[in-house]
PDB file of C-alpha atoms in Angstrom:
ATOM      1  CA  MET A  13     -20.779  24.838   3.340  1.00 96.00           C
ATOM      2  CA  SER A  14     -23.362  26.939   4.431  1.00 96.00           C
ATOM      3  CA  ASN A  15     -25.753  30.085   3.541  1.00 97.00           C
ATOM      4  CA  THR A  16     -26.130  31.435   7.234  1.00 96.00           C
ATOM      5  CA  SER A  17     -26.062  34.474   9.425  1.00 95.00           C
ATOM      6  CA  ILE A  18     -25.470  32.527  12.387  1.00 95.00           C
ATOM      7  CA  PRO A  19     -21.793  32.833  14.512  1.00 95.00           C
ATOM      8  CA  PRO A  20     -19.108  30.603  13.631  1.00 95.00           C
ATOM      9  CA  GLU A  21     -18.624  30.077  16.879  1.00 96.00           C
ATOM     10  CA  ILE A  22     -22.326  29.084  17.876  1.00 96.00           C
ATOM     11  CA  ILE A  23     -22.393  27.026  14.253  1.00 95.00           C
ATOM     12  CA  ASP A  24     -19.243  25.425  15.290  1.00 95.00           C
ATOM     13  CA  ARG A  25     -20.794  24.384  19.238  1.00 96.00           C
ATOM     14  CA  TYR A  26     -23.913  22.540  17.411  1.00 95.00           C
ATOM     15  CA  LEU A  27     -21.767  20.166  15.327  1.00 94.00           C
ATOM     16  CA  LEU A  28     -18.779  19.696  18.377  1.00 95.00           C
ATOM     17  CA  GLU A  29     -22.093  18.615  20.751  1.00 96.00           C
ATOM     18  CA  SER A  30     -23.661  16.411  17.865  1.00 95.00           C
ATOM     19  CA  GLY A  31     -20.491  15.073  16.958  1.00 93.00           C
ATOM     20  CA  ILE A  32     -20.351  16.593  13.539  1.00 92.00           C
ATOM     21  CA  LEU A  33     -17.899  18.191  13.401  1.00 91.00           C
ATOM     22  CA  GLU A  34     -15.123  15.843  14.089  1.00 91.00           C
ATOM     23  CA  ARG A  35     -16.188  13.704  10.665  1.00 91.00           C
ATOM     24  CA  VAL A  36     -15.133  16.830   8.537  1.00 91.00           C
ATOM     25  CA  TYR A  37     -12.233  18.223   7.003  1.00 92.00           C
ATOM     26  CA  PHE A  38     -13.616  21.772   7.197  1.00 94.00           C
ATOM     27  CA  ARG A  39     -16.310  24.281   6.716  1.00 96.00           C
ATOM     28  CA  VAL A  40     -18.214  27.322   4.940  1.00 97.00           C
ATOM     29  CA  LEU A  41     -19.895  29.736   6.214  1.00 97.00           C
ATOM     30  CA  SER A  42     -21.338  33.169   4.436  1.00 97.00           C
ATOM     31  CA  SER A  43     -21.406  34.643   7.481  1.00 95.00           C
ATOM     32  CA  GLU A  44     -17.524  34.026   7.363  1.00 95.00           C
ATOM     33  CA  THR A  45     -16.745  35.038   3.727  1.00 96.00           C
ATOM     34  CA  GLY A  46     -18.877  36.995   3.194  1.00 96.00           C
ATOM     35  CA  TRP A  47     -20.162  35.528   0.107  1.00 97.00           C
ATOM     36  CA  ARG A  48     -23.543  32.988  -0.615  1.00 98.00           C
ATOM     37  CA  LYS A  49     -24.294  30.536  -2.382  1.00 97.00           C
ATOM     38  CA  PRO A  50     -25.272  30.583  -5.292  1.00 96.00           C
ATOM     39  CA  HIS A  51     -22.405  33.226  -5.879  1.00 97.00           C
ATOM     40  CA  PRO A  52     -19.203  31.648  -7.235  1.00 98.00           C
ATOM     41  CA  ALA A  53     -16.860  32.874  -4.735  1.00 98.00           C
ATOM     42  CA  ILE A  54     -18.301  30.651  -1.291  1.00 98.00           C
ATOM     43  CA  TYR A  55     -17.374  27.471  -4.190  1.00 98.00           C
ATOM     44  CA  GLY A  56     -14.242  29.083  -4.919  1.00 97.00           C
ATOM     45  CA  GLU A  57     -13.756  29.114  -1.050  1.00 97.00           C
ATOM     46  CA  ALA A  58     -14.307  25.780  -0.120  1.00 98.00           C
ATOM     47  CA  LEU A  59     -12.569  24.632  -3.509  1.00 98.00           C
ATOM     48  CA  ASP A  60      -8.981  26.323  -2.463  1.00 98.00           C
ATOM     49  CA  MET A  61      -9.767  25.096   1.204  1.00 97.00           C
ATOM     50  CA  ALA A  62     -10.031  21.308   0.221  1.00 97.00           C
ATOM     51  CA  GLY A  63      -7.013  21.746  -2.212  1.00 98.00           C
ATOM     52  CA  VAL A  64      -9.107  20.004  -5.362  1.00 98.00           C
ATOM     53  CA  SER A  65      -9.995  21.942  -8.517  1.00 99.00           C
ATOM     54  CA  PRO A  66     -13.509  21.882  -9.701  1.00 98.00           C
ATOM     55  CA  GLU A  67     -13.557  19.054 -11.957  1.00 98.00           C
ATOM     56  CA  GLU A  68     -12.797  16.547  -9.622  1.00 96.00           C
ATOM     57  CA  THR A  69     -15.765  17.569  -6.900  1.00 97.00           C
ATOM     58  CA  LEU A  70     -19.149  16.083  -6.831  1.00 96.00           C
ATOM     59  CA  PHE A  71     -21.181  19.461  -4.620  1.00 97.00           C
ATOM     60  CA  VAL A  72     -24.465  17.338  -2.923  1.00 94.00           C
ATOM     61  CA  GLY A  73     -27.037  19.661  -2.142  1.00 92.00           C
ATOM     62  CA  ASP A  74     -31.193  19.669  -1.841  1.00 88.00           C
ATOM     63  CA  ARG A  75     -31.612  23.249  -3.981  1.00 88.00           C
ATOM     64  CA  PHE A  76     -31.316  23.592  -6.663  1.00 88.00           C
ATOM     65  CA  LEU A  77     -30.451  27.093  -7.264  1.00 89.00           C
ATOM     66  CA  GLU A  78     -27.777  27.040  -4.351  1.00 94.00           C
ATOM     67  CA  ASP A  79     -26.700  23.259  -4.471  1.00 94.00           C
ATOM     68  CA  VAL A  80     -27.018  22.673  -8.338  1.00 93.00           C
ATOM     69  CA  ALA A  81     -26.931  25.845 -10.457  1.00 92.00           C
ATOM     70  CA  GLY A  82     -24.229  27.410  -8.420  1.00 95.00           C
ATOM     71  CA  PRO A  83     -22.000  24.950  -8.057  1.00 98.00           C
ATOM     72  CA  LYS A  84     -22.657  23.847 -12.040  1.00 96.00           C
ATOM     73  CA  SER A  85     -21.542  27.379 -12.611  1.00 95.00           C
ATOM     74  CA  VAL A  86     -17.946  27.365 -10.997  1.00 97.00           C
ATOM     75  CA  GLY A  87     -17.339  23.983 -13.389  1.00 97.00           C
ATOM     76  CA  MET A  88     -18.122  21.511 -10.653  1.00 97.00           C
ATOM     77  CA  LYS A  89     -20.653  18.317 -11.153  1.00 96.00           C
ATOM     78  CA  ALA A  90     -23.715  18.880  -9.194  1.00 96.00           C
ATOM     79  CA  ALA A  91     -25.911  16.066  -7.613  1.00 95.00           C
ATOM     80  CA  LEU A  92     -29.596  17.021  -6.246  1.00 91.00           C
ATOM     81  CA  CYS A  93     -30.854  14.503  -3.193  1.00 89.00           C
ATOM     82  CA  ARG A  94     -34.965  15.333  -3.853  1.00 82.00           C
ATOM     83  CA  PHE A  95     -36.227  14.422  -0.323  1.00 72.00           C
ATOM     84  CA  GLU A  96     -39.989  13.924  -0.619  1.00 65.00           C
ATOM     85  CA  TRP A  97     -40.843  16.227   1.853  1.00 55.00           C
ATOM     86  CA  ILE A  98     -38.987  19.224  -0.641  1.00 53.00           C
ATOM     87  CA  PRO A  99     -41.135  21.086  -3.401  1.00 57.00           C
ATOM     88  CA  PHE A 100     -39.133  21.475  -6.088  1.00 57.00           C
ATOM     89  CA  LEU A 101     -39.454  23.432  -9.360  1.00 58.00           C
ATOM     90  CA  GLU A 102     -40.272  22.101 -12.429  1.00 55.00           C
ATOM     91  CA  MET A 103     -36.771  21.581 -14.330  1.00 58.00           C
ATOM     92  CA  SER A 104     -38.624  20.290 -18.238  1.00 56.00           C
ATOM     93  CA  GLU A 105     -37.765  23.774 -19.002  1.00 58.00           C
ATOM     94  CA  LEU A 106     -34.283  23.889 -17.551  1.00 62.00           C
ATOM     95  CA  SER A 107     -30.987  24.621 -19.893  1.00 70.00           C
ATOM     96  CA  ASP A 108     -28.767  21.260 -19.643  1.00 74.00           C
ATOM     97  CA  GLU A 109     -25.866  23.002 -18.259  1.00 77.00           C
ATOM     98  CA  PHE A 110     -27.605  23.434 -15.010  1.00 80.00           C
ATOM     99  CA  MET A 111     -29.300  19.747 -14.865  1.00 87.00           C
ATOM    100  CA  PRO A 112     -27.835  17.810 -12.281  1.00 90.00           C
ATOM    101  CA  ASP A 113     -25.269  15.509 -12.778  1.00 92.00           C
ATOM    102  CA  PHE A 114     -27.016  12.662 -10.143  1.00 91.00           C
ATOM    103  CA  GLN A 115     -30.706  13.401  -8.703  1.00 88.00           C
ATOM    104  CA  VAL A 116     -31.052  10.742  -5.378  1.00 89.00           C
ATOM    105  CA  SER A 117     -33.980  10.172  -3.263  1.00 86.00           C
ATOM    106  CA  GLU A 118     -31.111   9.319  -0.366  1.00 84.00           C
ATOM    107  CA  LEU A 119     -28.008  10.661   0.245  1.00 83.00           C
ATOM    108  CA  ARG A 120     -26.981   6.781   0.793  1.00 85.00           C
ATOM    109  CA  GLU A 121     -28.269   6.189  -2.389  1.00 87.00           C
ATOM    110  CA  LEU A 122     -24.898   7.751  -3.561  1.00 86.00           C
ATOM    111  CA  ALA A 123     -22.433   5.583  -3.143  1.00 85.00           C
ATOM    112  CA  ALA A 124     -23.602   3.699  -6.296  1.00 85.00           C
ATOM    113  CA  THR A 125     -25.059   6.277  -8.154  1.00 77.00           C
ATOM    114  CA  VAL A 126     -21.642   7.715  -8.385  1.00 75.00           C
TER     115      VAL A 126
END
């Protein structure tokens, strides 16, 4: 899932050339759906495409608003990847309902976490 204004054909060409397209079942682009994260409709689109419910879904991302608060607002669990090079807002005063369920600093940590 990506917030992007880049046309889907260009995204797909990049995903194909980089070998990523053959490893994913689907992709959700704001340029196709008309919705941008954190709008609930874009997560609903992904859930429909995957054929799963929010309760059985873990959304993984590196941005708090788009990848944690947005997914949690529709009932998904969320994992926040806290890469060193990305600045983060102070989360100590946030409501528990929008706190990430998991925090990792590398994607490979997810397997042991979930």
